[in-house]
Amino acid sequence: DTEVTQTPKHLVMGMTNKKSLKCEQHMGHRAMYWYKQKAKKPPELMFVYSYEKLSINESVPSRFSPECPNSSLLNLHLHALQPEDSALYLCASSRSGQGVNEKLFFGSGTQLSVL
Amino acid sequence: QQQVKQSPQSLIVQKGGISIINCAYENTAFDYFPWYQQFPGKGPALLIAIRPDVSEKKEGRFTISFNKSAKQFSLHIMDSQPGDSATYFCAASRDSGGGADGLTFGKGTHLIIQP
């Protein structure tokens, strides 16, 4: 199984809503990532978890809250988002994230629209 | 500051032709240079990658050429096919010696292969 599974595939939410994006992998990877991708733009790194610990937070606003409950799961909790937060949110994983340049496996993403 | 510059922004190639996409980087600490392919509605997928200790790497119809002194690398797609139509991102990362840094992406090239 070389898949990274993201749910939901599409999400529409109001600015006062609270929602969560979910990501799951069963490849035994110990590094997991959240990226944000606007239309016709490259992915931008948001968060990195290595061995279930947050190792990188790229100055992301606090309305985005990541969580890594175990080595297979990664969540992104959303609260009080703005319309400009509408984007494709991509989850990725890699084997260890221990400073060794590794292949990132990306999920298909959650297309988020904030109204 | 854009650390990886990619060109062209869009490219149209006839079926059977050679597609060439170029990237240049600024950070000499980068030591891993992957290319990702992204189809609409999907996450990026690793196509081919190179480290700076080699000048060329070939996998099937895809070749990376790397020029360390010029801090440039390029992707060549030989015998381009309509199924190669996608957005291509070059990227770079560095061994941070203790944690996953994720990738710095170029802005992407929208490639169209005309039948």
Coordinates of N, CA and C in Angstrom, one line a residue, chain B residues 8-72:
Chain B
P8 N 9.9 27.3 -18.7 CA 8.9 28.3 -18.9 C 7.7 28.1 -18.0
Q9 N 6.8 29.0 -17.9 CA 5.6 28.9 -17.2 C 4.6 27.9 -17.9
S10 N 4.6 28.0 -19.2 CA 3.8 27.0 -20.0 C 4.6 26.6 -21.2
L11 N 4.2 25.4 -21.7 CA 5.0 24.9 -22.8 C 4.1 24.0 -23.7
I12 N 4.1 24.2 -25.0 CA 3.4 23.3 -25.9 C 4.3 22.6 -26.8
V13 N 4.3 21.3 -26.8 CA 5.2 20.5 -27.6 C 4.4 19.5 -28.5
Q14 N 4.8 19.3 -29.7 CA 4.1 18.3 -30.5 C 4.5 16.9 -30.1
K15 N 3.5 16.0 -30.3 CA 3.7 14.6 -29.9 C 5.0 14.1 -30.6
G16 N 5.8 13.4 -29.8 CA 7.1 12.9 -30.3 C 8.3 13.8 -30.1
G17 N 8.0 15.0 -29.8 CA 9.1 16.0 -29.6 C 9.7 15.9 -28.2
I18 N 10.7 16.8 -28.0 CA 11.4 16.8 -26.7 C 10.9 18.0 -25.9
S19 N 10.4 17.8 -24.7 CA 10.0 18.8 -23.8 C 11.2 19.1 -22.8
I20 N 11.5 20.4 -22.7 CA 12.6 20.8 -21.8 C 12.1 21.9 -20.8
I21 N 12.3 21.6 -19.5 CA 11.9 22.6 -18.5 C 13.2 22.8 -17.7
N22 N 13.4 24.1 -17.3 CA 14.6 24.5 -16.7 C 14.4 25.1 -15.3
C23 N 15.3 24.8 -14.4 CA 15.2 25.4 -13.0 C 16.6 25.9 -12.6
A24 N 16.6 26.9 -11.8 CA 17.8 27.5 -11.2 C 17.6 27.7 -9.7
Y25 N 18.6 27.5 -8.9 CA 18.5 27.6 -7.5 C 19.5 28.6 -7.0
E26 N 19.3 29.0 -5.7 CA 20.2 30.0 -5.2 C 20.9 29.5 -3.9
N27 N 20.3 28.6 -3.2 CA 20.8 28.1 -1.9 C 21.8 27.0 -2.2
T28 N 23.1 27.2 -2.0 CA 24.1 26.2 -2.2 C 24.0 25.0 -1.2
A29 N 23.2 25.2 -0.2 CA 23.0 24.1 0.7 C 22.1 23.0 0.2
F30 N 21.3 23.3 -0.8 CA 20.4 22.3 -1.4 C 21.3 21.1 -1.9
D31 N 20.8 19.9 -1.6 CA 21.5 18.8 -2.1 C 20.6 17.7 -2.6
Y32 N 19.4 18.0 -2.9 CA 18.5 17.0 -3.5 C 17.5 17.7 -4.4
F33 N 17.4 17.2 -5.6 CA 16.6 18.0 -6.6 C 15.6 17.0 -7.3
P34 N 14.4 17.0 -6.8 CA 13.4 16.1 -7.5 C 12.5 16.9 -8.5
W35 N 11.9 16.2 -9.3 CA 10.9 16.7 -10.2 C 9.6 16.0 -9.9
Y36 N 8.5 16.8 -9.8 CA 7.2 16.2 -9.5 C 6.2 16.5 -10.7
Q37 N 5.4 15.6 -10.9 CA 4.4 15.7 -12.0 C 3.0 15.7 -11.3
Q38 N 2.1 16.7 -11.7 CA 0.8 16.8 -11.1 C -0.2 16.9 -12.2
F39 N -1.2 16.0 -12.1 CA -2.4 16.0 -13.0 C -3.5 16.7 -12.2
P40 N -4.4 17.3 -13.0 CA -5.6 18.0 -12.3 C -6.3 17.2 -11.3
G41 N -6.6 17.7 -10.2 CA -7.3 17.0 -9.1 C -6.5 16.0 -8.4
K42 N -5.2 15.9 -8.6 CA -4.4 14.9 -7.9 C -3.2 15.7 -7.2
G43 N -2.6 14.9 -6.3 CA -1.4 15.5 -5.6 C -0.2 15.3 -6.5
P44 N 0.9 16.0 -6.2 CA 2.1 15.8 -7.0 C 2.6 14.4 -6.8
A45 N 3.3 13.8 -7.8 CA 3.9 12.5 -7.7 C 5.4 12.6 -8.2
L46 N 6.3 12.0 -7.4 CA 7.7 12.1 -7.8 C 7.9 11.4 -9.1
L47 N 8.6 12.1 -10.0 CA 8.9 11.6 -11.3 C 10.4 11.1 -11.4
I48 N 11.3 11.9 -11.0 CA 12.7 11.6 -11.0 C 13.5 12.6 -10.1
A49 N 14.6 12.2 -9.6 CA 15.3 13.0 -8.7 C 16.8 12.8 -8.9
I50 N 17.6 13.9 -8.5 CA 19.0 13.8 -8.7 C 19.7 14.4 -7.5
R51 N 20.9 14.0 -7.2 CA 21.8 14.6 -6.2 C 23.0 15.3 -6.9
P52 N 23.6 16.3 -6.3 CA 24.6 17.0 -7.0 C 25.9 16.3 -7.3
D53 N 26.0 15.1 -6.9 CA 27.3 14.4 -7.2 C 27.3 13.7 -8.6
V54 N 26.1 13.8 -9.3 CA 26.1 13.3 -10.7 C 25.6 14.4 -11.6
S55 N 25.9 14.4 -12.9 CA 25.5 15.4 -13.8 C 24.3 15.1 -14.6
E56 N 23.9 13.8 -14.6 CA 22.8 13.4 -15.4 C 22.2 12.1 -14.8
K57 N 20.9 12.0 -14.9 CA 20.2 10.8 -14.5 C 19.0 10.6 -15.5
K58 N 18.9 9.3 -15.9 CA 17.9 9.0 -16.9 C 17.0 7.9 -16.4
E59 N 15.7 8.0 -16.6 CA 14.8 7.0 -16.2 C 13.7 6.9 -17.3
G60 N 13.9 5.9 -18.2 CA 13.0 5.8 -19.3 C 13.1 7.1 -20.3
R61 N 12.0 7.7 -20.5 CA 12.0 8.9 -21.4 C 12.3 10.2 -20.6
F62 N 12.6 10.1 -19.3 CA 12.8 11.3 -18.5 C 14.3 11.4 -18.1
T63 N 14.9 12.5 -18.3 CA 16.3 12.8 -18.0 C 16.4 14.1 -17.2
I64 N 17.2 14.0 -16.1 CA 17.6 15.3 -15.4 C 19.0 15.6 -15.8
S65 N 19.3 16.8 -16.2 CA 20.7 17.3 -16.4 C 20.9 18.3 -15.3
F66 N 22.1 18.2 -14.6 CA 22.4 19.0 -13.5 C 23.8 19.7 -13.7
N67 N 23.8 21.0 -13.5 CA 25.0 21.8 -13.6 C 25.3 22.5 -12.3
K68 N 26.2 21.9 -11.5 CA 26.4 22.4 -10.1 C 27.0 23.8 -10.1
S69 N 27.9 24.0 -11.0 CA 28.6 25.3 -11.0 C 27.7 26.5 -11.4
A70 N 26.7 26.2 -12.3 CA 25.8 27.2 -12.7 C 24.5 27.2 -11.8
K71 N 24.4 26.2 -10.9 CA 23.3 26.1 -10.0 C 22.0 26.0 -10.9
Q72 N 22.0 25.1 -11.8 CA 20.9 24.9 -12.7 C 20.6 23.4 -12.9

